[in-house]
Amino acid sequence: MTRGPEETTKEITRFLTDALRRPIGPDDDYFALGLVDSLFALELVTYVEERFALTVEVEDLDLDSFRTAHRLTAFVLGKTGGDETGDETGLATGGGATGGDEPTRIHAGD
């Protein structure tokens, strides 16, 4: 079953709200807000792999793809072949490696 952007964002937002024990909006940058640490980043990667049946490769570990529920939705849909062009929320899969700046990588020990 292919999920659309809206359903995927709702699932991810629900997970984040439950895991962080506070309301998280689709555009809330939980890393910038100081709500998460490197351990939670690894938990988030595990959740994405298990919930959406995909493999997050080392080269996928661009922090910008994991900062918000909307960005994570674009990442998931890009990996699963879903509608990665976006919807009314403005989802897009761009940024990171092609933007000229080296992407920030997620790794243990941050």
PDB file of C-alpha atoms in Angstrom:
ATOM      1  CA  MET A   1       0.000   0.000   0.000  1.00  0.00           C
ATOM      2  CA  THR A   2       1.368   3.398  -0.988  1.00  0.00           C
ATOM      3  CA  ARG A   3       0.850   6.203   1.484  1.00  0.00           C
ATOM      4  CA  GLY A   4       0.390   9.766   0.355  1.00  0.00           C
ATOM      5  CA  PRO A   5       2.256  12.730   1.843  1.00  0.00           C
ATOM      6  CA  GLU A   6      -0.547  13.773   4.202  1.00  0.00           C
ATOM      7  CA  GLU A   7      -1.010  10.312   5.737  1.00  0.00           C
ATOM      8  CA  THR A   8       2.737   9.790   6.080  1.00  0.00           C
ATOM      9  CA  THR A   9       3.201  13.175   7.753  1.00  0.00           C
ATOM     10  CA  LYS A  10       0.389  12.391  10.207  1.00  0.00           C
ATOM     11  CA  GLU A  11       2.012   9.056  11.128  1.00  0.00           C
ATOM     12  CA  ILE A  12       5.414  10.644  11.642  1.00  0.00           C
ATOM     13  CA  THR A  13       3.980  13.570  13.618  1.00  0.00           C
ATOM     14  CA  ARG A  14       2.065  11.139  15.842  1.00  0.00           C
ATOM     15  CA  PHE A  15       5.244   9.153  16.508  1.00  0.00           C
ATOM     16  CA  LEU A  16       7.214  12.311  17.337  1.00  0.00           C
ATOM     17  CA  THR A  17       4.489  13.669  19.610  1.00  0.00           C
ATOM     18  CA  ASP A  18       4.300  10.363  21.492  1.00  0.00           C
ATOM     19  CA  ALA A  19       8.079   9.877  21.698  1.00  0.00           C
ATOM     20  CA  LEU A  20       8.845  13.450  22.766  1.00  0.00           C
ATOM     21  CA  ARG A  21       5.790  13.710  25.020  1.00  0.00           C
ATOM     22  CA  ARG A  22       4.757  17.094  23.654  1.00  0.00           C
ATOM     23  CA  PRO A  23       2.862  18.291  20.592  1.00  0.00           C
ATOM     24  CA  ILE A  24       5.064  18.390  17.496  1.00  0.00           C
ATOM     25  CA  GLY A  25       3.875  20.152  14.354  1.00  0.00           C
ATOM     26  CA  PRO A  26       4.817  19.059  10.828  1.00  0.00           C
ATOM     27  CA  ASP A  27       7.310  21.945  10.459  1.00  0.00           C
ATOM     28  CA  ASP A  28       8.738  21.949  13.990  1.00  0.00           C
ATOM     29  CA  ASP A  29      12.516  21.478  13.890  1.00  0.00           C
ATOM     30  CA  TYR A  30      12.887  19.298  16.983  1.00  0.00           C
ATOM     31  CA  PHE A  31      16.687  19.294  16.633  1.00  0.00           C
ATOM     32  CA  ALA A  32      16.931  23.114  16.622  1.00  0.00           C
ATOM     33  CA  LEU A  33      14.457  23.277  19.517  1.00  0.00           C
ATOM     34  CA  GLY A  34      16.780  21.048  21.565  1.00  0.00           C
ATOM     35  CA  LEU A  35      14.121  18.380  22.052  1.00  0.00           C
ATOM     36  CA  VAL A  36      16.237  15.491  20.763  1.00  0.00           C
ATOM     37  CA  ASP A  37      19.758  14.136  21.056  1.00  0.00           C
ATOM     38  CA  SER A  38      21.877  11.745  19.016  1.00  0.00           C
ATOM     39  CA  LEU A  39      20.309   8.733  20.723  1.00  0.00           C
ATOM     40  CA  PHE A  40      16.844   9.853  19.653  1.00  0.00           C
ATOM     41  CA  ALA A  41      18.178  10.476  16.124  1.00  0.00           C
ATOM     42  CA  LEU A  42      19.121   6.790  15.949  1.00  0.00           C
ATOM     43  CA  GLU A  43      15.698   5.846  17.341  1.00  0.00           C
ATOM     44  CA  LEU A  44      14.097   7.976  14.631  1.00  0.00           C
ATOM     45  CA  VAL A  45      16.109   6.221  11.914  1.00  0.00           C
ATOM     46  CA  THR A  46      15.065   2.836  13.333  1.00  0.00           C
ATOM     47  CA  TYR A  47      11.405   3.912  13.433  1.00  0.00           C
ATOM     48  CA  VAL A  48      11.525   5.034   9.795  1.00  0.00           C
ATOM     49  CA  GLU A  49      13.158   1.793   8.675  1.00  0.00           C
ATOM     50  CA  GLU A  50      10.712  -0.434  10.529  1.00  0.00           C
ATOM     51  CA  ARG A  51       7.489   1.539   9.986  1.00  0.00           C
ATOM     52  CA  PHE A  52       8.011   2.266   6.305  1.00  0.00           C
ATOM     53  CA  ALA A  53       9.905  -0.918   5.353  1.00  0.00           C
ATOM     54  CA  LEU A  54      12.970   0.817   3.964  1.00  0.00           C
ATOM     55  CA  THR A  55      16.684   0.877   4.600  1.00  0.00           C
ATOM     56  CA  VAL A  56      18.403   4.091   5.593  1.00  0.00           C
ATOM     57  CA  GLU A  57      21.874   3.920   4.070  1.00  0.00           C
ATOM     58  CA  VAL A  58      24.895   5.797   5.429  1.00  0.00           C
ATOM     59  CA  GLU A  59      24.662   8.240   2.528  1.00  0.00           C
ATOM     60  CA  ASP A  60      21.016   8.943   3.523  1.00  0.00           C
ATOM     61  CA  LEU A  61      21.995  10.251   6.954  1.00  0.00           C
ATOM     62  CA  ASP A  62      21.661  13.934   6.093  1.00  0.00           C
ATOM     63  CA  LEU A  63      20.329  15.671   9.214  1.00  0.00           C
ATOM     64  CA  ASP A  64      18.290  18.064   7.071  1.00  0.00           C
ATOM     65  CA  SER A  65      16.147  15.139   5.892  1.00  0.00           C
ATOM     66  CA  PHE A  66      15.256  14.282   9.502  1.00  0.00           C
ATOM     67  CA  ARG A  67      14.703  17.756  11.037  1.00  0.00           C
ATOM     68  CA  THR A  68      10.921  18.027  10.615  1.00  0.00           C
ATOM     69  CA  ALA A  69       8.003  15.707   9.949  1.00  0.00           C
ATOM     70  CA  HIS A  70       7.533  17.279   6.505  1.00  0.00           C
ATOM     71  CA  ARG A  71      11.180  16.745   5.550  1.00  0.00           C
ATOM     72  CA  LEU A  72      11.072  13.202   6.879  1.00  0.00           C
ATOM     73  CA  THR A  73       7.923  12.571   4.839  1.00  0.00           C
ATOM     74  CA  ALA A  74       9.707  13.712   1.678  1.00  0.00           C
ATOM     75  CA  PHE A  75      12.618  11.406   2.533  1.00  0.00           C
ATOM     76  CA  VAL A  76      10.335   8.401   3.148  1.00  0.00           C
ATOM     77  CA  LEU A  77       8.317   8.988  -0.021  1.00  0.00           C
ATOM     78  CA  GLY A  78      11.521   9.410  -2.020  1.00  0.00           C
ATOM     79  CA  LYS A  79      12.885   6.107  -0.704  1.00  0.00           C
ATOM     80  CA  THR A  80       9.633   4.198  -1.198  1.00  0.00           C
ATOM     81  CA  GLY A  81       8.733   5.618  -4.604  1.00  0.00           C
ATOM     82  CA  GLY A  82       5.744   7.548  -3.263  1.00  0.00           C
ATOM     83  CA  ASP A  83       4.592  10.956  -4.439  1.00  0.00           C
ATOM     84  CA  GLU A  84       7.768  12.901  -3.748  1.00  0.00           C
ATOM     85  CA  THR A  85       6.712  15.984  -5.665  1.00  0.00           C
ATOM     86  CA  GLY A  86       4.816  17.242  -2.652  1.00  0.00           C
ATOM     87  CA  ASP A  87       1.366  18.481  -1.862  1.00  0.00           C
ATOM     88  CA  GLU A  88      -0.238  21.616  -0.512  1.00  0.00           C
ATOM     89  CA  THR A  89       2.256  21.561   2.349  1.00  0.00           C
ATOM     90  CA  GLY A  90       5.144  22.204  -0.042  1.00  0.00           C
ATOM     91  CA  LEU A  91       7.046  18.965   0.493  1.00  0.00           C
ATOM     92  CA  ALA A  92      10.141  18.539  -1.591  1.00  0.00           C
ATOM     93  CA  THR A  93      13.068  16.156  -1.509  1.00  0.00           C
ATOM     94  CA  GLY A  94      15.715  18.691  -2.516  1.00  0.00           C
ATOM     95  CA  GLY A  95      18.570  20.080  -0.472  1.00  0.00           C
ATOM     96  CA  GLY A  96      21.659  18.602   1.065  1.00  0.00           C
ATOM     97  CA  ALA A  97      24.232  16.972  -1.172  1.00  0.00           C
ATOM     98  CA  THR A  98      23.449  18.887  -4.377  1.00  0.00           C
ATOM     99  CA  GLY A  99      23.190  22.315  -2.742  1.00  0.00           C
ATOM    100  CA  GLY A 100      26.952  22.855  -2.631  1.00  0.00           C
ATOM    101  CA  ASP A 101      27.246  22.534   1.154  1.00  0.00           C
ATOM    102  CA  GLU A 102      28.231  19.273   2.736  1.00  0.00           C
ATOM    103  CA  PRO A 103      25.173  17.796   4.519  1.00  0.00           C
ATOM    104  CA  THR A 104      25.253  17.311   8.272  1.00  0.00           C
ATOM    105  CA  ARG A 105      25.405  13.602   9.024  1.00  0.00           C
ATOM    106  CA  ILE A 106      23.573  11.837  11.835  1.00  0.00           C
ATOM    107  CA  HIS A 107      25.833   9.647  13.931  1.00  0.00           C
ATOM    108  CA  ALA A 108      26.238   8.453  17.480  1.00  0.00           C
ATOM    109  CA  GLY A 109      28.326  10.615  19.741  1.00  0.00           C
ATOM    110  CA  ASP A 110      26.933  14.023  18.744  1.00  0.00           C
TER     111      ASP A 110
END
